[in-house]
Coordinates of C-alpha atoms in Angstrom, one line a residue:
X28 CA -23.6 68.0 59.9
X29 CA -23.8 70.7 62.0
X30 CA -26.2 70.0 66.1
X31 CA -27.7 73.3 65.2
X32 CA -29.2 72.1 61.6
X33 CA -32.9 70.4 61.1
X34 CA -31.4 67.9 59.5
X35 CA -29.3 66.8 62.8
X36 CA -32.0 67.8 65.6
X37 CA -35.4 66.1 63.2
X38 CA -33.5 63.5 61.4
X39 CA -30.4 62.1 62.5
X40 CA -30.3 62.5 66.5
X41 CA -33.8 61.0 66.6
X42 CA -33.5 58.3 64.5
X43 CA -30.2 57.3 65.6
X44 CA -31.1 57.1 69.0
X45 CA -34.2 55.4 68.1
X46 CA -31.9 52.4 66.4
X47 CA -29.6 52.5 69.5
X48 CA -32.2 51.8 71.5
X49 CA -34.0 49.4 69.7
X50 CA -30.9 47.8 69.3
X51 CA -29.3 47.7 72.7
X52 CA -31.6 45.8 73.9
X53 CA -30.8 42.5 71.5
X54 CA -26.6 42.9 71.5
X55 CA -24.7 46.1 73.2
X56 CA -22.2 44.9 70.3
X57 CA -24.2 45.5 67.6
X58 CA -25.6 48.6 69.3
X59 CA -21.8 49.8 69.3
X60 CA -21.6 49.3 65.6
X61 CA -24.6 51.3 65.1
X62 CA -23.4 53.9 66.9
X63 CA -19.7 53.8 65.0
X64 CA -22.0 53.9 61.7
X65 CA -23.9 56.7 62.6
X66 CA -20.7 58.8 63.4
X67 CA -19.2 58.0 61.0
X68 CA -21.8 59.4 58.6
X69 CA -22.3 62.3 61.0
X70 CA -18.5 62.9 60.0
X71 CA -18.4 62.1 56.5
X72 CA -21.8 65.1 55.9
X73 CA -19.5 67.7 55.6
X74 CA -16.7 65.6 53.3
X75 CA -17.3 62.0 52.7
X76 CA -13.3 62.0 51.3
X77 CA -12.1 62.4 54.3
X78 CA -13.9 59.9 55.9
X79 CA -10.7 57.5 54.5
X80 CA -8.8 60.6 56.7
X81 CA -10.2 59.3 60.0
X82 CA -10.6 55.5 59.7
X83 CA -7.1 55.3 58.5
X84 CA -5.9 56.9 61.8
X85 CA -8.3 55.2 63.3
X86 CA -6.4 51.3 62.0
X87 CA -3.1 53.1 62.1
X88 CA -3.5 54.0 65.9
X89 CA -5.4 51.0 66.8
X90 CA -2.1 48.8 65.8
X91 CA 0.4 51.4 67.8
X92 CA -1.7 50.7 70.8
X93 CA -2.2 47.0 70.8
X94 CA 1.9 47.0 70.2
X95 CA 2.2 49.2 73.0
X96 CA -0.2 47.5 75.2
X97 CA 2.1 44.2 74.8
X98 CA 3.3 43.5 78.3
X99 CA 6.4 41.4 77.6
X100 CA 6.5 41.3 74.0
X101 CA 8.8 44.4 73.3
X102 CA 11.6 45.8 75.6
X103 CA 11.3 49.2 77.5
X104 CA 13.1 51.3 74.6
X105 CA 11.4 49.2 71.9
X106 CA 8.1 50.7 73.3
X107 CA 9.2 54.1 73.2
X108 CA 10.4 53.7 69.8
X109 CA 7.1 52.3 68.9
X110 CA 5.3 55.7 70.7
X111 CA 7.9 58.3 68.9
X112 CA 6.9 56.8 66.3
X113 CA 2.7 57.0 66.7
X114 CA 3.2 59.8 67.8
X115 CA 5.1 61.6 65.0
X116 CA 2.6 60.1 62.6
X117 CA -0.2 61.7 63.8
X118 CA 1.6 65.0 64.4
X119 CA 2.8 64.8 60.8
X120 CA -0.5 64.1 59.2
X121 CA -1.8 66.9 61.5
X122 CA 1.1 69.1 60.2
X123 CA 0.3 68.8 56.9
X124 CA -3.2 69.5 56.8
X125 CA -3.2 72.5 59.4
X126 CA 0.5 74.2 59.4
X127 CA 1.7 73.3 55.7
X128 CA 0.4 76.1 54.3
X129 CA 1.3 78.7 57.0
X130 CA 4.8 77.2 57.4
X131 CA 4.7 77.7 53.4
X132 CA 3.8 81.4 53.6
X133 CA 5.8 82.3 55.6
X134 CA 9.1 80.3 54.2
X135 CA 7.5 82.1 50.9
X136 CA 7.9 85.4 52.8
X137 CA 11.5 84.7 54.1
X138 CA 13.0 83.6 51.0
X139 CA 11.3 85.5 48.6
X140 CA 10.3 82.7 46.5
X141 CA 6.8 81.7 45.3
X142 CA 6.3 77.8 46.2
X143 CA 2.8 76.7 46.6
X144 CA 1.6 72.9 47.7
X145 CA -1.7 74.1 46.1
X146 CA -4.8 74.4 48.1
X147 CA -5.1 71.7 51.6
X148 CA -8.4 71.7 52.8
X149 CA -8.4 71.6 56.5
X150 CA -10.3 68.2 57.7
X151 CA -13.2 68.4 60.0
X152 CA -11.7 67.8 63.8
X153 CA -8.5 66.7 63.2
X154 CA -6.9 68.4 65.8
X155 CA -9.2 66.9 68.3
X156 CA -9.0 63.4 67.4
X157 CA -5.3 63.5 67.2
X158 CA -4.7 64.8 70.5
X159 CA -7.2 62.1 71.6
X160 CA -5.7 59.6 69.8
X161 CA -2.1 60.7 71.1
X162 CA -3.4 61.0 74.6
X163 CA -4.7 56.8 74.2
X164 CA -1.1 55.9 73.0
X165 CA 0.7 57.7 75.9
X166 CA -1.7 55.9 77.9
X167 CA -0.8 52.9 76.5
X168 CA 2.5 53.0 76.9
X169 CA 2.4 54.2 80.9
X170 CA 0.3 50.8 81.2
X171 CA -3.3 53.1 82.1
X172 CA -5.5 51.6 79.5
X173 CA -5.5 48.8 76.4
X174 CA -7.9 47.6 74.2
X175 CA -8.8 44.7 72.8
X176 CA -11.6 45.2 69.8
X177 CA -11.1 47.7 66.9
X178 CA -15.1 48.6 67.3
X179 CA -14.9 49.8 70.5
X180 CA -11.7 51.6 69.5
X181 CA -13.8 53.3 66.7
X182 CA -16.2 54.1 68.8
X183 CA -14.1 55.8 71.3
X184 CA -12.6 57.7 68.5
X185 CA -15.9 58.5 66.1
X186 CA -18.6 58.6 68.8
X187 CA -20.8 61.9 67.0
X188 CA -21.5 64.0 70.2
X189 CA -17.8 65.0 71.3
X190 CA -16.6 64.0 67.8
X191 CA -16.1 67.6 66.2
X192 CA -14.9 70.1 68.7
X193 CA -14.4 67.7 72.1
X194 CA -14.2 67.3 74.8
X195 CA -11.2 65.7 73.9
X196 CA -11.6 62.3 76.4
X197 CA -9.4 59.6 77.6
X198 CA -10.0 56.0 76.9
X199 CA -10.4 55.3 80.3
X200 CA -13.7 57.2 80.7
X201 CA -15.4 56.4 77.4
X202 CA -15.0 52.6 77.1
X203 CA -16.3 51.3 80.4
X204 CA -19.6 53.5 79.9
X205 CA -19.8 52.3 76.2
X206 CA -19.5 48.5 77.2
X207 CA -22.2 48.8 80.3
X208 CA -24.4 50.5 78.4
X209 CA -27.1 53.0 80.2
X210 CA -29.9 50.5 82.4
X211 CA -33.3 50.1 80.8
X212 CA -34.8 51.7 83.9
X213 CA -32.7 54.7 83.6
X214 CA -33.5 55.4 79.7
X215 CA -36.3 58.2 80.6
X216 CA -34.4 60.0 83.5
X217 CA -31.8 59.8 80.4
X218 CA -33.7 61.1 77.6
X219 CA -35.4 64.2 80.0
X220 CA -32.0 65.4 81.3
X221 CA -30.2 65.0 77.7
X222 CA -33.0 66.8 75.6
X223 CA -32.9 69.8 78.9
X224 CA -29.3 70.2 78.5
X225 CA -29.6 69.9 74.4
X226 CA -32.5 72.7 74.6
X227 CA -30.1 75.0 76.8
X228 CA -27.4 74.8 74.9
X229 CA -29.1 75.4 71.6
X230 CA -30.7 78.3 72.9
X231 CA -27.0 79.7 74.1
X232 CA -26.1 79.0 70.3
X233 CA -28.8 80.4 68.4
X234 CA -30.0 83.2 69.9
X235 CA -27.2 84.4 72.6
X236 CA -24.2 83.7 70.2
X237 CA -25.3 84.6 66.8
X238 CA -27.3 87.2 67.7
X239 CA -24.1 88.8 69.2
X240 CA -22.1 87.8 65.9
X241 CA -24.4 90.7 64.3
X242 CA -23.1 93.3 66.4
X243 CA -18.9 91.8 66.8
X244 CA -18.6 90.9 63.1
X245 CA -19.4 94.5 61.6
X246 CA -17.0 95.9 64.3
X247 CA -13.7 93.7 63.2
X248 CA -14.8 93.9 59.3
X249 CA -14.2 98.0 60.3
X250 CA -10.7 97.2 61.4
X251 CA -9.9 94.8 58.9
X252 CA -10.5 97.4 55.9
X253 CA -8.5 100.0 58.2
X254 CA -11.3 102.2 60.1
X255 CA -10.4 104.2 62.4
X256 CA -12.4 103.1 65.7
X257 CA -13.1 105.1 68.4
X258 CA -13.5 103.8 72.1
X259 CA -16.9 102.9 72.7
X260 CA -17.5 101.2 68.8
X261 CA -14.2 99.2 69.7
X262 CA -14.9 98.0 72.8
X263 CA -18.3 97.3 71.6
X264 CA -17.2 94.6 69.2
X265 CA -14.2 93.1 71.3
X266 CA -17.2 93.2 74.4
X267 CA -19.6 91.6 71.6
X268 CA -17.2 88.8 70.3
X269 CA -16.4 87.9 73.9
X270 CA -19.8 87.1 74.8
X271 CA -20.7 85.5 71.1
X272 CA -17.2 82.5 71.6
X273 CA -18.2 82.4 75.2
X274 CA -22.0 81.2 74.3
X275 CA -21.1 80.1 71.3
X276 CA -18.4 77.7 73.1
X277 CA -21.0 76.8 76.3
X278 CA -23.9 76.0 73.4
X279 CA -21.7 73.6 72.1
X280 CA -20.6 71.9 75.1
X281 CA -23.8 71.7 76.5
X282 CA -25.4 69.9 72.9
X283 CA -22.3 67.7 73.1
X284 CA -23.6 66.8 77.0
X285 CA -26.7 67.1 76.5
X286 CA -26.7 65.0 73.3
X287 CA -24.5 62.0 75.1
X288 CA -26.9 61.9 77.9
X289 CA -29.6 60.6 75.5
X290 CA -27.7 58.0 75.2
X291 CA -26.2 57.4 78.9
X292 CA -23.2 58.5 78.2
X293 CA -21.7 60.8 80.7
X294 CA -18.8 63.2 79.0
X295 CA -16.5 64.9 80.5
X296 CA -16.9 68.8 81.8
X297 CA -15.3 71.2 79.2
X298 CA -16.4 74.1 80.0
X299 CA -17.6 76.2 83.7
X300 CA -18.0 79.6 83.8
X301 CA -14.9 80.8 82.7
X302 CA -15.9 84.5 82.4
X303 CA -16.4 84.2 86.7
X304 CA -12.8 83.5 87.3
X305 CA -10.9 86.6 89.7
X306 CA -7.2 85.4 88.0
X307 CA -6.0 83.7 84.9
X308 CA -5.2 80.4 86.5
X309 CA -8.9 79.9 87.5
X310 CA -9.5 81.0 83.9
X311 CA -7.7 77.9 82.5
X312 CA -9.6 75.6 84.8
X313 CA -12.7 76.5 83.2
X314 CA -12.5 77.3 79.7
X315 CA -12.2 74.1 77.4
X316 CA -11.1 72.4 80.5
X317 CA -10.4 69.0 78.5
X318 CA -7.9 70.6 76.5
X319 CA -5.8 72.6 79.6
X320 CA -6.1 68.7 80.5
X321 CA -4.4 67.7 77.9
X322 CA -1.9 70.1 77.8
X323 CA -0.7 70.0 81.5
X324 CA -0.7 66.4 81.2
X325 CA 1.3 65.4 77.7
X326 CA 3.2 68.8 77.5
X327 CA 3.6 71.0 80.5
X328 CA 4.5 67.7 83.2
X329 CA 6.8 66.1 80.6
X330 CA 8.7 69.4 79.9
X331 CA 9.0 69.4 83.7
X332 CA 6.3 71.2 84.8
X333 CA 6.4 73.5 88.7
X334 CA 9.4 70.6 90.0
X335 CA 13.0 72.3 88.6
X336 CA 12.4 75.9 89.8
X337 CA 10.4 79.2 89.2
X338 CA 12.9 80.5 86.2
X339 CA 12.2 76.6 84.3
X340 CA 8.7 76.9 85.9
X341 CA 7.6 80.0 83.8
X342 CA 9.3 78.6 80.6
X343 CA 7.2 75.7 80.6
X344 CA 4.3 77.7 80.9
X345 CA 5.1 79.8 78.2
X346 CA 5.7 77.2 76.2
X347 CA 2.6 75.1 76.7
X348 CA 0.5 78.1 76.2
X349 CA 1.9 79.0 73.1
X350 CA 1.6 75.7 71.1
X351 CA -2.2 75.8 73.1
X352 CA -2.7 79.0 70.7
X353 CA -0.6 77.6 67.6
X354 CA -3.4 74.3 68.1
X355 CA -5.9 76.9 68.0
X356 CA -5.4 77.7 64.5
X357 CA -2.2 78.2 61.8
X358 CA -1.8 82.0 61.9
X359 CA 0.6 84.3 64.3
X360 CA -2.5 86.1 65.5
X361 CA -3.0 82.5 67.4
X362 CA 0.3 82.6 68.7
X363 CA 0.6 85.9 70.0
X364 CA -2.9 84.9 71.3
X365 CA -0.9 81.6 73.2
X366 CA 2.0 83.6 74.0
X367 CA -0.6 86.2 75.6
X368 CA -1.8 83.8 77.8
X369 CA 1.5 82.8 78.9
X370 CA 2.3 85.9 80.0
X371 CA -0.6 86.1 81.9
X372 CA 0.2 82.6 83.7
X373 CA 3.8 83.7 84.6
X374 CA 2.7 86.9 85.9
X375 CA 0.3 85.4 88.0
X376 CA 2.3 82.5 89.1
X377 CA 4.9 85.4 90.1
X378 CA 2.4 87.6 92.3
X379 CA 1.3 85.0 94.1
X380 CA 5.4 83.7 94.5
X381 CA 5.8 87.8 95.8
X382 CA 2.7 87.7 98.5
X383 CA 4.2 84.0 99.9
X384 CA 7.4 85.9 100.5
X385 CA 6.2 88.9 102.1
X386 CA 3.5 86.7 104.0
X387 CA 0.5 88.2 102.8
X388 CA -2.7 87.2 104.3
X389 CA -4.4 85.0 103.0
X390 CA -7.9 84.7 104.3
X391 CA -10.5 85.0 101.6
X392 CA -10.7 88.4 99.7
X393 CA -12.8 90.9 100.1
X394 CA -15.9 91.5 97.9
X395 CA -13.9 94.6 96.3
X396 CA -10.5 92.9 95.9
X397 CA -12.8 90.4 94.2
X398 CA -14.1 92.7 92.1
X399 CA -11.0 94.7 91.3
X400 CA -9.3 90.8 90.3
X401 CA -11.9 89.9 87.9
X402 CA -11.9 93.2 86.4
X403 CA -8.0 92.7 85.6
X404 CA -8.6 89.1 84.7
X405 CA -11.6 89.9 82.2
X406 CA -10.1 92.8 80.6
X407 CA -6.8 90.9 79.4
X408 CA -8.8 87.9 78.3
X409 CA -11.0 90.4 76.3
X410 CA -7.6 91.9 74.9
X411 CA -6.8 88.3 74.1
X412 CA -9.9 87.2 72.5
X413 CA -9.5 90.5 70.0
X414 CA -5.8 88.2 68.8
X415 CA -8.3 85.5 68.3
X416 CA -10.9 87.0 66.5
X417 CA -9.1 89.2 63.9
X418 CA -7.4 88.0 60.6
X419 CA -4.3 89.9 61.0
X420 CA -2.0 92.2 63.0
X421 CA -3.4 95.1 61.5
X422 CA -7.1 95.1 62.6
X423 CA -5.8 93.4 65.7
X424 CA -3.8 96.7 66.7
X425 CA -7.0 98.9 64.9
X426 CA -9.5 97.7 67.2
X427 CA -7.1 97.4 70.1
X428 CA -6.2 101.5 69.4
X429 CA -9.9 102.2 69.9
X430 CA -10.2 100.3 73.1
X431 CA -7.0 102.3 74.6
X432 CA -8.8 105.6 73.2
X433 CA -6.0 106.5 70.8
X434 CA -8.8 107.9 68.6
X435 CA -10.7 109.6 71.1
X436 CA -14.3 108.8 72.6
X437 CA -17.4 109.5 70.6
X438 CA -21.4 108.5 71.0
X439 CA -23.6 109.1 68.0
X440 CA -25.6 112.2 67.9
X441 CA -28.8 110.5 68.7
X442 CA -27.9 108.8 71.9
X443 CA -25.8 111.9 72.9
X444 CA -29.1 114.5 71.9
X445 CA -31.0 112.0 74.5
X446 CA -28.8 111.8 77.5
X447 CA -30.2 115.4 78.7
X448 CA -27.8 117.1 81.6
X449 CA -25.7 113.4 81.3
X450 CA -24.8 114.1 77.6
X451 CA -24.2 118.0 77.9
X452 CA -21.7 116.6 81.2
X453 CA -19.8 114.0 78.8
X454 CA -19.6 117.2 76.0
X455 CA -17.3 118.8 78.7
X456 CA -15.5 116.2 79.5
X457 CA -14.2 115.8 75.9
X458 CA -16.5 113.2 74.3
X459 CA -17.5 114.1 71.1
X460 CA -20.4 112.4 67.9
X461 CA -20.9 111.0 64.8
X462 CA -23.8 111.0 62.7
X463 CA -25.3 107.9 62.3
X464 CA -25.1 104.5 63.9
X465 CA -27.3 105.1 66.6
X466 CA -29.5 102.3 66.5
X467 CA -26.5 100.0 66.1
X468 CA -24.7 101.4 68.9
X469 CA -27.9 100.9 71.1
X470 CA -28.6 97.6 69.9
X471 CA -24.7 96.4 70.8
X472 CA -24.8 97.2 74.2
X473 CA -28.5 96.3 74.5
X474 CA -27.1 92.8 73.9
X475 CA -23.7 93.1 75.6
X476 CA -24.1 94.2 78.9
X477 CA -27.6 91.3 79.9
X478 CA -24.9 88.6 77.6
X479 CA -22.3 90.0 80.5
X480 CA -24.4 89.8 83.9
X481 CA -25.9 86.3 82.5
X482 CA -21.9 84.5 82.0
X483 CA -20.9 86.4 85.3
X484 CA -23.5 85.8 87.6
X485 CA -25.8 83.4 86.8
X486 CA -25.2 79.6 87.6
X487 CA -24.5 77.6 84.8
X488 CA -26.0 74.7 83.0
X489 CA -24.2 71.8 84.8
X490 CA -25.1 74.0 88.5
X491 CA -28.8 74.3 87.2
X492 CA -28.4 69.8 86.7
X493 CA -26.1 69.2 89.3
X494 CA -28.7 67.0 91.0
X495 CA -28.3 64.5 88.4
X496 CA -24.4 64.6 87.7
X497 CA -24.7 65.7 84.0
X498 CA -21.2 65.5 83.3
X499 CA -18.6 62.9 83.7
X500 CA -16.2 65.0 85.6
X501 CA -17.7 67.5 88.2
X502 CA -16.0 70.9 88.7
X503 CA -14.2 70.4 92.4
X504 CA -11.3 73.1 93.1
X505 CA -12.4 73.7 96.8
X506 CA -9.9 76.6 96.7
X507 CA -11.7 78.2 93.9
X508 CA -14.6 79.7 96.0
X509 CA -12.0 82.4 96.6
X510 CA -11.5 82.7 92.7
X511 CA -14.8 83.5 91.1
X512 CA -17.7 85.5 91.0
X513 CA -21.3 84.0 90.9
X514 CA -24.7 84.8 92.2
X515 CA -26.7 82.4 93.9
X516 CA -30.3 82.0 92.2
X517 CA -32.7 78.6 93.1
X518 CA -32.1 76.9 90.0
X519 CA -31.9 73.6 90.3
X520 CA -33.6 71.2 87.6
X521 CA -36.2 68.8 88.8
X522 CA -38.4 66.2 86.3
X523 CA -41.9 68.5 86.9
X524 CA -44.3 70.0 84.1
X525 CA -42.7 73.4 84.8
X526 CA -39.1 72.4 83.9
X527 CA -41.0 70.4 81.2
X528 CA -42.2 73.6 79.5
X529 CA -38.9 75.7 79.9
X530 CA -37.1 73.0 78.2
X531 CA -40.0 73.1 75.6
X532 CA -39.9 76.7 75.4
X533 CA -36.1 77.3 75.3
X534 CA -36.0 74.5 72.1
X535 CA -38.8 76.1 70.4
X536 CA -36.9 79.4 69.9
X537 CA -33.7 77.5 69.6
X538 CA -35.5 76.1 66.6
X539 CA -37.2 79.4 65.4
X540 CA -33.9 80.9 65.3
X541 CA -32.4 78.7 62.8
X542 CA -33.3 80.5 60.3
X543 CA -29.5 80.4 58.6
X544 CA -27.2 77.7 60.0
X545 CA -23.9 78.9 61.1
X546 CA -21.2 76.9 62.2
X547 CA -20.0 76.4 66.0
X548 CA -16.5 79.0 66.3
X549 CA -14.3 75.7 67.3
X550 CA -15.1 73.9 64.3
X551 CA -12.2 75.9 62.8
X552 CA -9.7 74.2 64.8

C-alpha cells in the first residue's frame, strides 16, 4: 500500500488512527497491538508471502537482542559471537534477496557459464529494516538499549509510517515515545500539524515529482535505446530527474512525518534541503540523513573513521560511500554512483586539509564564493544522480556526452524562430535546430528551473513547522550557516483558518493528481 493511494489516505490512515485512538485511551498495550496489526497489513498489501519474511526477522532478532542484553549471563567474546552471528543473518538473508542475482550475473559473465537461481523477488524494505534491526543489536551489545516485550519490539520494527523507505531509527528514540503515548490534550495540536505536513508532502509527490518524471523519463529512455543527445535535451532530463528524486524523496519524508505526528510520534529528520548545500559534506548531512547516520556510525567509526591519519582517513570514506551506493540497489551503476560520492568526500576533505595548511581565512564566504561552491557542489551531484537514474553504462555515458556537449548544442526551430536578435546571436555562436520537440523542450524547463529556485531557496517543510518541533531530531550544524544557500521568506505555520485552507488546498490537488498511482523512487531499495 502505497501513502499516495486512496485506499491508504480514505481508508486505512483514517480508520487506523481512529482505532488507535479509541483504543489508547482503555490500554496503551493494546493500542500497541493495534498499531503492530495495522502495519503489518500495511506491509503484507503489496505481498502477503512475505509477511512470514519480516516477522521471522522480527523473532529471530528479538532473541539475538535479549541474549545480548544479558548483563552477566554470557562472557565478553561470547557476546560478540552472539552479534557476528545476528549480524551475518541478517546480512545473508539481505544478500540473497538483493545481491544474489547480480553477484550471479556477473559470476555468469566471468565464467562464461549460464547458472540461474531462477527469479528472487526483491521484498518490500528489506534493506531498511535490516539496517534497523542491525543498528538495535549493535546497540545491544554496547549496553545503549534492551527490550523486554516482543510487541513493542514489533512495533519498533513494523510501525507503517517509516516502515518502507525510513527513516531508518534507533530503538532508543521510538520506544520511549511508543510506551508514553501522545497526551489526550495534545491529540488536536497532533492531528492539525500531522495532516499539514501530510498535505505538503503529498503535494511534493504528486504534482512536483511526477510531474517532472514526464519530462526526465523520455530523456533517459532516449539514451537507453542509444540517441544521440545534444546539450540542452540532456541536461534537460538529468536537471528534470534531479528535481523529480529530490521531491519525490522530501514528499516521502514529509508523509512519513507527517503521518507519525497523527499519532504523536515524533520521527526522526531524514531529509533538509540537500540541494542548498555549498560542498559535498553538507550534502551528506542533509540528504537521507538517517542513513549517512547509519553509515558513520556502524561502518565508517568501526573501520576507524578521521583517528589513524588522512591516507586511512580517505579509504574509509571511500569505502563507506561505496557500500552506501551498493545499499542503494544491486547494479554497478550504484556503485560507481557510491564510489562517486567518495571521491567527492576525499576531495573535499583534502581542500579543506590544503587551506588549514596554507592558513586560509576563514571568515564566512562571500555571497559569490557561495555561489561559485554550490554551483560545483550541484553540478557533480547532478552528474551523480544521472549513475543513479540510468539502467546501464551505456545511457549513463549517452546522456552524460550531451551534458559535456560532445554532440553539439541545438534548440528546436520553434523556440529558436521566437528568440528574435537572441536566437539570430546563438546562430553565430554555433547553436544549431531540430525540427520538432518544441513544446517538450518548453514544457521541461518550464518545470525545471521554478522546481530549482523552490529546493534552493525556499525554506523547507520542517522551517515552515519549526514552531512545533515536527521532527524528532532538529537540524543543528551551527557551522553550516556558512554551507548553504536559502532565502528567508515569513513562513512559519500557525493553527489559523488561513493555514487551515492552504493545508486544505495543497491536499485537494495532492488528491486530484492521483489520477495513476506511482510508487515513491526509494521503494526500490
Amino acid at each position: 500500500m502505497l501513502f499516495n493511494s486512496y485506499q491508504f489516505i480514505f481508508l486505512f490512515l483514517p480508520l487506523t488512527l481512529l482505532g488507535f485512538l479509541v483504543i489508547a485511551r482503555k490500554s496503551r498495550e493494546l493500542s500497541i497491538f493495534w498499531l503492530v496489526l495495522a502495519s503489518l497489513f500495511f506491509y503484507g498489501w503489496w505481498n502477503p508471502v512475505y509477511l512470514f519474511l519480516i516477522i521471522a526477522s522480527m523473532l529471530l532478532n528479538y532473541l539475538f537482542g535479549w541474549l545480548l542484553g544479558g548483563k552477566g549471563a554470557y562472557t565478553e567474546r561470547q557476546r560478540r559471537w552472539i552479534l557476528g552471528l545476528g549480524i551475518t543473518l541478517n546480512l545473508s538473508a539481505l544478500g540473497y534477496y538483493k545481491y544474489a542475482g547480480f553477484f550471479i550475473e556477473n559470476i555468469n559473465v566471468i565464467t562464461g557459464v549460464d547458472f540461474n537461481l531462477g527469479t528472487i523477488i526483491l521484498p518490500l524494505a528489506i534493506s531498511f529494516f535490516t539496517f534497523q534491526q542491525i543498528a538495535y543489536l549493535v546497540d545491544a551489545f554496547r549496553g545503549i538499549t534492551r527490550e523486554y516485550k516482543f510487541l513493542h519490539y514489533a512495533l519498533f520494527v513494523t510501525f507503517f509510517p517509516q516502515l518502507i523507505a525510513g527513516p531508518i531509527v534507533h530503538h532508543k528514540e521510538m520506544l520511549p515515545q511508543f510506551l508514553t503515548g501522545p497526551s489526550s490534550r495534545k491529540i488536536i495540536e497532533n492531528l492539525s500539524i500531522g495532516i499539514t505536513i501530510f498535505a505538503i508532502g503529498l503535494f511534493k509527490k504528486a504534482v512536483l515529482a511526477d510531474n517532472a518524471a514526464l519530462y526526465a523519463s523520455p530523456v533517459f529512455s532516449a539514451a537507453e535505446s542509444g540517441e544521440m543527445l545534444s546539450f540542452f535535451v540532456a541536461w534537460g532530463g538529468a536537471l528534470a530527474y534531479t528535481m523529480q528524486l529530490y521531491f519525490d524523496f522530501s514528499g516521502y519524508s514529509d508523509m512519513a512525518i507527517g503521518g507519525a505526528r497523527m499519532f504523536g510520534i515524533k520521527l526522526p529528520l531524514n531529509f533538509h534541503s540537500p540541494y542548498k548545500a555549498t560542498n559535498i559534506v553538507e550534502f551528506w548531512r542533509r540528504w537521507h540523513m538517517t542513513l549517512s547516520r547509519f553509515l558513520r556510525d556502524y561502518l565508517y567509526i568501526p573501520l576507524g573513521g578521521n583517528k589513524l591519519g588522512p591516507i586511512k582517513r580517505y579509504r574509509n570514506l571511500f569505502l563507506t560511500m561505496l557500500l552506501g551506493g551498493l545499499w542503494h540497489g544491486a547494479g554497478w551503476t550504484f556503485v560507481v554512483w557510491g564510489a562517486l560520492h567518495g571521491f567527492y568526500l576525499i576531495i573535499n576533505h583534502a581542500w579543506h586539509r590544503v587551506r588549514k595548511f596554507m592558513a586560509a581565512n576563514d571568515s564566512p564566504a562571500s555571497s559569490a564564493a557561495k555561489s561559485i561552491s554550490w554551483a560545483i557542489t550541484f553540478v557533480a551531484v547532478v552528474i551523480g544522480w544521472v549513475f543513479f537514474r540510468a539502467t546501464n553504462f551505456s545511457s549513463a555515458l549517452v546522456i552524460l556526452e550531451g551534458m559535456a556537449g560532445f554532440n553539439g548544442f541545438e534548440l528546436p526551430n520553434a523556440v529558436m524562430a521566437r528568440l528574435g536578435q537572441l536566437g539570430v546571436l546563438l546562430r553565430d555562436l554555433g547553436v544549431g535546430t531540430y525540427l520538432g520537440g518544441g513544446t517538450q523542450f518548453v514544457l521541461t524547463y518550464l518545470w525545471v528551473i521554478p522546481l530549482t529556485l523552490i529546493a534552493v531557496l525556499f525554506p523547507n517543510t520542517q522551517q515552515i513547522m519549526s514552531r512545533f518541533e515536527p521532527a524528532l531530531s532538529p537540524y543543528h550544524h551551527p557551522e553550516s550557516d556558512n554551507h548553504s544557500i536559502t532565502l528567508t521568506l515569513p513562513l512559519k505555520w500557525s493553527p489559523t483558518g488561513r493555514w487551515a485552507a492552504f493545508t486544505a488546498l495543497v491536499g485537494t490537488l495532492g488528491v486530484l493528481a492521483l489520477t495513476s498511482v506511482s510508487e515513491f523512487l526509494y521503494f526500490q531499495f
